[in-house]
PDB file of C-alpha atoms in Angstrom:
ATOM      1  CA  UNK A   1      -5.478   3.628  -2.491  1.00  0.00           C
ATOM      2  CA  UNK A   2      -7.366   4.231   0.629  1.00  0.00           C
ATOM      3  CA  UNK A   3      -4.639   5.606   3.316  1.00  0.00           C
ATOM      4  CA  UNK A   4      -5.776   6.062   7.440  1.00  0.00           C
ATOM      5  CA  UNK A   5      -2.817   7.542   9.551  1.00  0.00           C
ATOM      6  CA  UNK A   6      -3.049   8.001  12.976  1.00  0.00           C
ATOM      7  CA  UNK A   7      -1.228  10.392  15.002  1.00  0.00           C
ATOM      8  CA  UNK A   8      -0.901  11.914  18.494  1.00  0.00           C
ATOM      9  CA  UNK A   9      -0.125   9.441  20.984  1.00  0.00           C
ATOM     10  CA  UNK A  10       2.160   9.147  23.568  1.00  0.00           C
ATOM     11  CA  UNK A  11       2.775   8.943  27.039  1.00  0.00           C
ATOM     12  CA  UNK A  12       0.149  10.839  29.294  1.00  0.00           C
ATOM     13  CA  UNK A  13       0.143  11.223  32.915  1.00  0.00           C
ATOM     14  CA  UNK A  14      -3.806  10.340  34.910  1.00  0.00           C
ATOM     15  CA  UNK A  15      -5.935  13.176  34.385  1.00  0.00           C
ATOM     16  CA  UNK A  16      -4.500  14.529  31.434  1.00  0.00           C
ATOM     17  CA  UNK A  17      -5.393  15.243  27.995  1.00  0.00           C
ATOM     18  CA  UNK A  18      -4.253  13.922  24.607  1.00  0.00           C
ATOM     19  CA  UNK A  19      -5.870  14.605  21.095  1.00  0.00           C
ATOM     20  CA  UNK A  20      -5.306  12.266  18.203  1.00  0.00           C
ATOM     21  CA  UNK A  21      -5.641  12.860  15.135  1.00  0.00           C
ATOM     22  CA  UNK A  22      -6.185  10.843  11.675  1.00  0.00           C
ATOM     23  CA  UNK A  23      -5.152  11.892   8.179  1.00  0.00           C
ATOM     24  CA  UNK A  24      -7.272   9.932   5.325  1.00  0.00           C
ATOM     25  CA  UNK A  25      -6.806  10.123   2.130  1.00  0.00           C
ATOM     26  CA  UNK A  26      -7.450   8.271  -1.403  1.00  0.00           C
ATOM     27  CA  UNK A  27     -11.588   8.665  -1.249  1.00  0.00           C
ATOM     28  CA  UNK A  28     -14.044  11.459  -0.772  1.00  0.00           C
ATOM     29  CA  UNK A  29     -13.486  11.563   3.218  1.00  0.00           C
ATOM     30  CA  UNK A  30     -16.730  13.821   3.405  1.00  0.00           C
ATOM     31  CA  UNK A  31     -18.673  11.005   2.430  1.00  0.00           C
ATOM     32  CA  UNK A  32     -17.967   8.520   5.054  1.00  0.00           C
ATOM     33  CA  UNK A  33     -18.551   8.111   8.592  1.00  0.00           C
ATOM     34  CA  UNK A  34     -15.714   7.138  10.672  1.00  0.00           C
ATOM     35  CA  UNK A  35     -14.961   5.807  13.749  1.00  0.00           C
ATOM     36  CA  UNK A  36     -12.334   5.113  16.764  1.00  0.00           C
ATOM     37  CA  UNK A  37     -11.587   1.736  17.960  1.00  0.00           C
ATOM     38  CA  UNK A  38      -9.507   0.768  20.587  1.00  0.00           C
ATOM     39  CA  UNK A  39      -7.310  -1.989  21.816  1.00  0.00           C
ATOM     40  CA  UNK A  40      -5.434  -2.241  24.601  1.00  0.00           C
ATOM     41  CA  UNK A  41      -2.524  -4.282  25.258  1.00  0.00           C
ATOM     42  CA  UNK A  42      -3.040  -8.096  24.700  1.00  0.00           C
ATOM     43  CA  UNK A  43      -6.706  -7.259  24.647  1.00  0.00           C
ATOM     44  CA  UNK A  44      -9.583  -7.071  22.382  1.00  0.00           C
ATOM     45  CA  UNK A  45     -10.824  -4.813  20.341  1.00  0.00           C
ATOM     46  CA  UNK A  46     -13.389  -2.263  21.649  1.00  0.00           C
ATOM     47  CA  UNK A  47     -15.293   0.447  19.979  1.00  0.00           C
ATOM     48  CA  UNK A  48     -15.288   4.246  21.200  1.00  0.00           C
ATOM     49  CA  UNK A  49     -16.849   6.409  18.642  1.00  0.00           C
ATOM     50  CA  UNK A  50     -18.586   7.194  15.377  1.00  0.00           C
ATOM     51  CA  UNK A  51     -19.073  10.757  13.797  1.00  0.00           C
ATOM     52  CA  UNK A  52     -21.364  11.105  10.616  1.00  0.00           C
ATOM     53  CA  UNK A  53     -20.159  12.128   7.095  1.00  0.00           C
ATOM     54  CA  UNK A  54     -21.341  15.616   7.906  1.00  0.00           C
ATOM     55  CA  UNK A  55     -20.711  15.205  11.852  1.00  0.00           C
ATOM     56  CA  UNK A  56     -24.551  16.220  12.294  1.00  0.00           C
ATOM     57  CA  UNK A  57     -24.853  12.593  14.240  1.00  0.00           C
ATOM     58  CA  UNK A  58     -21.965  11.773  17.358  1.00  0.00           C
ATOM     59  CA  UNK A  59     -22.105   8.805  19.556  1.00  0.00           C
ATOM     60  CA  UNK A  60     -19.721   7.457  22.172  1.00  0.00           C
ATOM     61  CA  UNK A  61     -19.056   4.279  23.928  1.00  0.00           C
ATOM     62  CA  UNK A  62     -20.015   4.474  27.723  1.00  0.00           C
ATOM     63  CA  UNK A  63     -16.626   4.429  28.882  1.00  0.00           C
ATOM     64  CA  UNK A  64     -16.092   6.988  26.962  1.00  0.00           C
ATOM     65  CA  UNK A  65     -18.416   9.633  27.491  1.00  0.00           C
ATOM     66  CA  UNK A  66     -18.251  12.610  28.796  1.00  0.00           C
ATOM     67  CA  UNK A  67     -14.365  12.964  28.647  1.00  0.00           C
ATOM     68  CA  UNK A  68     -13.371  12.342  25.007  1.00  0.00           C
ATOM     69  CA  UNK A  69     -14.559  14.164  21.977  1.00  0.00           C
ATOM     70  CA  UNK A  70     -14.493  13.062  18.491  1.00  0.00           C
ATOM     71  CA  UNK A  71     -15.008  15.783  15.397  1.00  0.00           C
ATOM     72  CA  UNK A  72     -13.812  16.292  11.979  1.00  0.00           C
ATOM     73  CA  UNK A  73     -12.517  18.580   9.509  1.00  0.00           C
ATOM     74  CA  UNK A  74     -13.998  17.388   6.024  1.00  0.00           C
ATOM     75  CA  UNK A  75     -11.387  20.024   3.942  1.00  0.00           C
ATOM     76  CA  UNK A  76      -8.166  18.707   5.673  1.00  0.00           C
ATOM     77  CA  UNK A  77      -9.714  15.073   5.794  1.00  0.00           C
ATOM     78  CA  UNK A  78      -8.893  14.925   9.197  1.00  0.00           C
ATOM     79  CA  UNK A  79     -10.704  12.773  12.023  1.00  0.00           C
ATOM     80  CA  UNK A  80      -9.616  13.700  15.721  1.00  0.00           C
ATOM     81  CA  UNK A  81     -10.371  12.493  19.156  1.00  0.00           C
ATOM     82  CA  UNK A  82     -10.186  14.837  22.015  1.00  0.00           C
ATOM     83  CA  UNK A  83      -9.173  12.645  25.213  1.00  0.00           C
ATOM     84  CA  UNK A  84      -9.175  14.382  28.555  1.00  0.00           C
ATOM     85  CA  UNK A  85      -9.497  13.217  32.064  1.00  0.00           C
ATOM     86  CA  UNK A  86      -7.383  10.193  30.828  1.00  0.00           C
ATOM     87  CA  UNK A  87      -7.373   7.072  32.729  1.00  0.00           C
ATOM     88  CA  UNK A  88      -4.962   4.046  33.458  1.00  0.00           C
ATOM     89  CA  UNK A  89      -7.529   2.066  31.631  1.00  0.00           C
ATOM     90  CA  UNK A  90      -7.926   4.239  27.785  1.00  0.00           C
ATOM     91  CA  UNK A  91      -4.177   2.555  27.461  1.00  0.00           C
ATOM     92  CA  UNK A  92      -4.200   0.915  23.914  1.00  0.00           C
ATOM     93  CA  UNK A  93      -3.476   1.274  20.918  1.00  0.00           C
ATOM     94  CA  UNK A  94      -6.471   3.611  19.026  1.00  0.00           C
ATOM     95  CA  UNK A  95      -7.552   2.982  15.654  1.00  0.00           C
ATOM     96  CA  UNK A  96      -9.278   5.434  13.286  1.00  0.00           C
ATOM     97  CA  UNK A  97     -11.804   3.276  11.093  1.00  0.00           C
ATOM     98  CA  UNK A  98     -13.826   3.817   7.798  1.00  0.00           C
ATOM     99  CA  UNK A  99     -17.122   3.017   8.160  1.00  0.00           C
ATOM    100  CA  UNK A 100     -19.922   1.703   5.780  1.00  0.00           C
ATOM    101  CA  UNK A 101     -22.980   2.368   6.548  1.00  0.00           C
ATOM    102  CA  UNK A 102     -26.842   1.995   5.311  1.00  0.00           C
ATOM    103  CA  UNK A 103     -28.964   4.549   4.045  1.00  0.00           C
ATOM    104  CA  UNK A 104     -30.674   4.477   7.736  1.00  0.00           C
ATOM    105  CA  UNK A 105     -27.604   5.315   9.431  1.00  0.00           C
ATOM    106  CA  UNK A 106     -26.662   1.732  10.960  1.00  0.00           C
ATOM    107  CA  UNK A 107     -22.927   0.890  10.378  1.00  0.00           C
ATOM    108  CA  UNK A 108     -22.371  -2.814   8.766  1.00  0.00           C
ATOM    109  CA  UNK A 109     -18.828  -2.793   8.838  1.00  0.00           C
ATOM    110  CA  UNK A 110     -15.876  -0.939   8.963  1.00  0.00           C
ATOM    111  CA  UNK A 111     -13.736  -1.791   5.710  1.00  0.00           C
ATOM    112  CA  UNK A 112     -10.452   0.070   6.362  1.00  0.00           C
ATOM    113  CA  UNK A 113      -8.478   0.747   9.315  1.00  0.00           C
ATOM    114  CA  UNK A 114      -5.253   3.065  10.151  1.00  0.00           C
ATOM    115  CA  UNK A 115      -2.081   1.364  11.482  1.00  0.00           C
ATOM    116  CA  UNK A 116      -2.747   3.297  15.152  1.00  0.00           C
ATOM    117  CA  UNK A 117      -1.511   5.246  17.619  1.00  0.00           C
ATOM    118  CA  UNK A 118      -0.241   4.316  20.700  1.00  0.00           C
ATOM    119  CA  UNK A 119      -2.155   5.950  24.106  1.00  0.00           C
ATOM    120  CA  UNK A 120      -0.051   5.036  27.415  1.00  0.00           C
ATOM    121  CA  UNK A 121      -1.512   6.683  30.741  1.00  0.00           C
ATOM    122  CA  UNK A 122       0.875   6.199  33.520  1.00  0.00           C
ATOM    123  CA  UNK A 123       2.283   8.354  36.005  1.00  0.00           C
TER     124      UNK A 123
ATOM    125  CA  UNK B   1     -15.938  -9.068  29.208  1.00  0.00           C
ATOM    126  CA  UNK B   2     -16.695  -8.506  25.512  1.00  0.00           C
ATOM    127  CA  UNK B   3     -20.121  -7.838  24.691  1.00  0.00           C
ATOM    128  CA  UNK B   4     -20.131 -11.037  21.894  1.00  0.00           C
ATOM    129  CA  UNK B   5     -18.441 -14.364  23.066  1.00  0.00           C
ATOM    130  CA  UNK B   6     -16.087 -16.146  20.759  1.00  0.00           C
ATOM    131  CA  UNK B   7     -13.420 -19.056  22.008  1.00  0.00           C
ATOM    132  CA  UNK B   8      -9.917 -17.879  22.767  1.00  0.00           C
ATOM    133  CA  UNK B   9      -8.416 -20.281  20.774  1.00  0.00           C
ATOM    134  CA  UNK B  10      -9.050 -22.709  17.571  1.00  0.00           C
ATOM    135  CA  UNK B  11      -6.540 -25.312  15.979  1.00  0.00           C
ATOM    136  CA  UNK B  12      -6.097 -27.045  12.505  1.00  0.00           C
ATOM    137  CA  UNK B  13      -3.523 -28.144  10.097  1.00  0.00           C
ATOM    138  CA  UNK B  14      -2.841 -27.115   6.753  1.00  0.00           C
ATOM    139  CA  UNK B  15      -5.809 -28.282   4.791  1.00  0.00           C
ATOM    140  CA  UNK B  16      -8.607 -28.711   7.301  1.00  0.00           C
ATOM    141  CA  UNK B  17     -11.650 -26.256   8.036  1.00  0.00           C
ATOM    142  CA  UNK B  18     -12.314 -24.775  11.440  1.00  0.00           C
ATOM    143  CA  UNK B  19     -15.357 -22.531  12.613  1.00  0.00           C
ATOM    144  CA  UNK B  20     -15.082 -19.817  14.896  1.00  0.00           C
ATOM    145  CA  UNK B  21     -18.449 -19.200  16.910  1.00  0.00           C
ATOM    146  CA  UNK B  22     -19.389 -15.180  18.091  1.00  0.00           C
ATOM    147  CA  UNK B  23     -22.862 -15.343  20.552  1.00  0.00           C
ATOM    148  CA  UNK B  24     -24.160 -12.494  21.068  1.00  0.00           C
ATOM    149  CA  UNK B  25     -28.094 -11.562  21.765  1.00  0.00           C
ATOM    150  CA  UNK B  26     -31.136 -10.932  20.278  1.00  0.00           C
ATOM    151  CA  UNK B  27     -30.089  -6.533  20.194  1.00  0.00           C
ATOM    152  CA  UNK B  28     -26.807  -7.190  18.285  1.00  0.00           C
ATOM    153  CA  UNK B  29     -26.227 -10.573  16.621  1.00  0.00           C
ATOM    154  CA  UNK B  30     -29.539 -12.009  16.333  1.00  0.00           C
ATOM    155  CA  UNK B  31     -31.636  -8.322  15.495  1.00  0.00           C
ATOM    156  CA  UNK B  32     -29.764  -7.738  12.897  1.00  0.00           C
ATOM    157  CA  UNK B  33     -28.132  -8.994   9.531  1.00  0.00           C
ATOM    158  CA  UNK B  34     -24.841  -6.950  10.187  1.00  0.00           C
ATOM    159  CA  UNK B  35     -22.199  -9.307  11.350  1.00  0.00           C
ATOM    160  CA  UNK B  36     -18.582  -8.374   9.978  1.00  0.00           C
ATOM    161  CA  UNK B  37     -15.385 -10.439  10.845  1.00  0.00           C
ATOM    162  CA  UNK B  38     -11.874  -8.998  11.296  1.00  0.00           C
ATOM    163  CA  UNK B  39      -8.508 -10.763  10.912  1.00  0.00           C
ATOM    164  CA  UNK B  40      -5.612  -8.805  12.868  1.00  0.00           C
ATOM    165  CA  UNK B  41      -1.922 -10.718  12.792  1.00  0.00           C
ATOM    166  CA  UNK B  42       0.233  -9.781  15.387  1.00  0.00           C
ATOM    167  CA  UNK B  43       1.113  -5.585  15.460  1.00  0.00           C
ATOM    168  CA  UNK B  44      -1.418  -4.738  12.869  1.00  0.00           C
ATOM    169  CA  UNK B  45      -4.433  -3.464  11.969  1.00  0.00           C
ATOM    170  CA  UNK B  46      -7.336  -5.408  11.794  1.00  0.00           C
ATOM    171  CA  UNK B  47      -8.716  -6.398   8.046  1.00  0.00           C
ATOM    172  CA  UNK B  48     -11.895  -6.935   7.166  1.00  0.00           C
ATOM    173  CA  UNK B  49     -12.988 -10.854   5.679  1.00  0.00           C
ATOM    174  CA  UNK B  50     -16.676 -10.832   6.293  1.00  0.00           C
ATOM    175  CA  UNK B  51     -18.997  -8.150   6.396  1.00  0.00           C
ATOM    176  CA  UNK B  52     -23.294  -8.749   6.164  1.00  0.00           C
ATOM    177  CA  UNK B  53     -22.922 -11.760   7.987  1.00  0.00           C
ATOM    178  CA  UNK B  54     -21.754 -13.642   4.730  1.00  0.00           C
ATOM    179  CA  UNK B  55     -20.236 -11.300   2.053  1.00  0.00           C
ATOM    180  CA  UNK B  56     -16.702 -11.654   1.216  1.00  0.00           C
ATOM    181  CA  UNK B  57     -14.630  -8.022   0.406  1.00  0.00           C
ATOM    182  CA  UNK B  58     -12.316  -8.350  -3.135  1.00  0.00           C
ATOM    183  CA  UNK B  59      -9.417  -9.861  -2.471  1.00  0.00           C
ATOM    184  CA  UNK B  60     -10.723 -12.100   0.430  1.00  0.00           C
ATOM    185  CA  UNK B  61      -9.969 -15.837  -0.270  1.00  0.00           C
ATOM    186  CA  UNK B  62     -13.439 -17.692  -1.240  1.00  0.00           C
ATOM    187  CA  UNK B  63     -11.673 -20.197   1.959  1.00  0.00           C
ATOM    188  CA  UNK B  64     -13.014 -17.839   3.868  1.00  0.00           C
ATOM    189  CA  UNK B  65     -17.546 -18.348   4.878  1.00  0.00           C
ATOM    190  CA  UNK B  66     -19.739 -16.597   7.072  1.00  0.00           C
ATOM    191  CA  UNK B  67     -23.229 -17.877   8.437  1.00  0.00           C
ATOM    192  CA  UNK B  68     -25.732 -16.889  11.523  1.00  0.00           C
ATOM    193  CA  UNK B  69     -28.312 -18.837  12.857  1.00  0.00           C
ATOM    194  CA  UNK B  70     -29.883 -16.709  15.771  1.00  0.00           C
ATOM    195  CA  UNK B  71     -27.956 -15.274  17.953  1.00  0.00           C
ATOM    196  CA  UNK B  72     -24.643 -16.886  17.334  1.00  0.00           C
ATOM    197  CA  UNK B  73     -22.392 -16.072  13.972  1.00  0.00           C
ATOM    198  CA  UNK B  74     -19.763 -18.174  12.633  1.00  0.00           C
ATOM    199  CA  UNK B  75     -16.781 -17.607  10.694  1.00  0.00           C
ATOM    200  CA  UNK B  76     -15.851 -20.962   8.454  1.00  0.00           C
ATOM    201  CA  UNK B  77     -12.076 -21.140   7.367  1.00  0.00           C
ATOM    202  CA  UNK B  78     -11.484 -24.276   4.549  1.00  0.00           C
ATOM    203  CA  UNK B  79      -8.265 -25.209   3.146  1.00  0.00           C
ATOM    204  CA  UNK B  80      -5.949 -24.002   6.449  1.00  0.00           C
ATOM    205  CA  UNK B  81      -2.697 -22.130   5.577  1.00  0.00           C
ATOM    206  CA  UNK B  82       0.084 -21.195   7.375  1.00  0.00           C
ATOM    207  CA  UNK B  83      -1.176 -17.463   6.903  1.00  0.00           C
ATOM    208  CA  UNK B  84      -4.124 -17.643   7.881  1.00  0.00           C
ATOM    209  CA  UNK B  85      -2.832 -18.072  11.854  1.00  0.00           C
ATOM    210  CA  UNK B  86      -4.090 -14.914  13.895  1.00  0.00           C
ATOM    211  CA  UNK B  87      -7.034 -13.406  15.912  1.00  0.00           C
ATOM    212  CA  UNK B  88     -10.266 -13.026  14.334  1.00  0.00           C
ATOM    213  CA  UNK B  89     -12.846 -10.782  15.935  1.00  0.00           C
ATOM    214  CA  UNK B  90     -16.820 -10.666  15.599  1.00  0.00           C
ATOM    215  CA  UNK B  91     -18.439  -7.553  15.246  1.00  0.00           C
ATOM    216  CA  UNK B  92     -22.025  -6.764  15.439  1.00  0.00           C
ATOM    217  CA  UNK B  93     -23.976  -3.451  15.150  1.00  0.00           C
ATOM    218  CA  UNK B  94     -25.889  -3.331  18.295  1.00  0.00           C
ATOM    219  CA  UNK B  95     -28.689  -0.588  17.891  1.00  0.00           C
ATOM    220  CA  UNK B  96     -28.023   2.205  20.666  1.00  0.00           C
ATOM    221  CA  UNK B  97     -26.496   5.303  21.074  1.00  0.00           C
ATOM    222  CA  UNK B  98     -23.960   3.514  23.492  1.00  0.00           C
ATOM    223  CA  UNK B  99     -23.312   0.384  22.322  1.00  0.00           C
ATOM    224  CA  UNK B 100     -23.521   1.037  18.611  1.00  0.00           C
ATOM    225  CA  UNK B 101     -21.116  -1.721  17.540  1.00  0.00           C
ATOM    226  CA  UNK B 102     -20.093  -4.360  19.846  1.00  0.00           C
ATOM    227  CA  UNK B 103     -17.066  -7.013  19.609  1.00  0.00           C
ATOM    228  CA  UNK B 104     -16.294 -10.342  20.334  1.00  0.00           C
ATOM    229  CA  UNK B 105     -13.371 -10.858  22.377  1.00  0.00           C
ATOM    230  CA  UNK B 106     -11.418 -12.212  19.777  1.00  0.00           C
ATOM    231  CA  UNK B 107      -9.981 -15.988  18.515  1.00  0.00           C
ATOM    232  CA  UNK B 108      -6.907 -16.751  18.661  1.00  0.00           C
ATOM    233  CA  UNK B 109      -6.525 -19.554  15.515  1.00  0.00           C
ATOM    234  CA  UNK B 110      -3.274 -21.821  15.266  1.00  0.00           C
ATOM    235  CA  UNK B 111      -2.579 -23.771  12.243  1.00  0.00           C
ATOM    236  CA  UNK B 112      -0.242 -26.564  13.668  1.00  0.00           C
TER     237      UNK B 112
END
C-alpha cells in the first residue's frame, strides 16, 4: 500500500524558516517524481514544487521561488521542503504528492497524496 | 485567482447527473491532453477520479466521466450519492518552469 506522511509543521513566526519533510513508502520512491501542493485555509489548492526521480530536474511555483527548497533522499525515501523567509501568506496546509509522469517529463497527474502538514506563520 | 476557473458550487439529488466545468487556456487546458480531477471531502487529502482528461483510476466509480472540448474540461457525475458531496478540483499541466501544473479553484458539489 502506497503510504505519504508529512511532517514538520507548526507554528512559525514572519521571516522564519521551517523544513518539512515526507516519509513514502510501499513503491520504489526512486522512481517517481514528487511534488508539494498547498492549501491554505478555506482555499484552493495550489501547486509549489516538483523534484525528478533522480532530482537532476527542480522547478518551483513563482511564489515560491527563491525562498523554499525542495530535495530528496532516495535511500530514506524521504521528500523535504526547505521554507525560509516565511510569509503570512505560505499558511496552509502542505501536501507531499506522487506524481506520474510521461516519458518527456510532463506530469499528467498526481495519483497519491499524504494527509499534510499544517504551516501557520503568525507572529 | 486560480489559474483554471471552475463554479464554486453545483447541486443535485440522489440520482441525477451534474457537470462541473474547469476553463482554462490554450497553454494548460486546451495544449494539452493532461487534465486530472481531484475529489477532497472536508479535512482530507485530495483523491484522484480523473486523470488524461477521461481515464478513470481502479476503484473510481464508472459514475464518474471526464471530457474536454478546447479550452474548457468537464467532470460528469451520474447517479448522485450522498458521498459523493465535496470539492472537486481541475488540474492541468501547464508547460513552464513556473507554472508547471495549474488548478482550478475548486467546486463545491451538494447533493440535496
Amino acid at each position: 500500500e502506497v503510504q505519504l506522511v508529512e511532517s514538520g509543521g507548526g507554528l512559525v513566526q514572519p521571516g522564519g524558516s521551517l523544513r518539512l519533510s515526507c516519509a513514502a513508502s510501499g513503491f520504489t520512491f526512486s522512481s517517481y517524481s514528487m511534488n508539494w501542493v498547498r492549501q491554505a485555509p478555506g482555499k484552493g489548492l495550489e501547486w509549489v514544487s516538483y523534484i525528478s526521480s533522480s532530482s537532476s530536474t527542480i522547478y518551483y511555483a513563482d511564489s515560491v521561488k527563491g525562498r523554499f527548497t525542495i530535495s530528496r533522499d532516495n535511500a530514506k525515501n524521504s521528500l523535504y521542503l526547505q521554507m525560509n523567509s516565511l510569509r503570512a501568506e505560505d499558511t496552509a496546509v502542505y501536501y507531499c504528492a506522487r506524481g506520474h509522469i510521461t516519458i518527456f517529463g510532463v506530469v499528467t497527474h498526481f495519483d497519491y497524496w499524504g494527509q499534510g502538514t499544517l504551516v501557520t506563520v503568525s507572529s | 485567482q486560480s489559474a483554471l476557473t471552475q463554479p464554486r458550487s453545483v447541486s443535485g439529488s440522489p440520482g441525477q447527473s451534474v457537470t462541473i466545468s474547469c476553463t482554462g487556456t490554450s497553454s494548460d487546458v486546451g495544449g494539452y491532453n493532461y487534465v486530472s480531477w481531484y475529489q477532497q471531502h472536508p479535512g482530507k487529502a485530495p483523491k484522484l477520479m480523473i486523470y488524461d482528461v477521461s481515464k478513470r483510476p481502479s476503484g473510481v466509480p464508472d459514475r464518474f466521466s471526464g471530457s474536454k472540448s478546447g479550452n474548457t474540461a468537464s467532470l460528469t457525475i451520474s447517479g448522485l450519492q450522498a458521498e459523493d458531496e465535496a470539492d472537486y478540483y481541475c488540474c492541468s499541466y501547464a508547460g513552464s518552469y513556473t507554472k508547471y501544473v495549474v488548478f482550478g479553484g475548486g467546486t463545491k458539489l451538494t447533493v440535496l
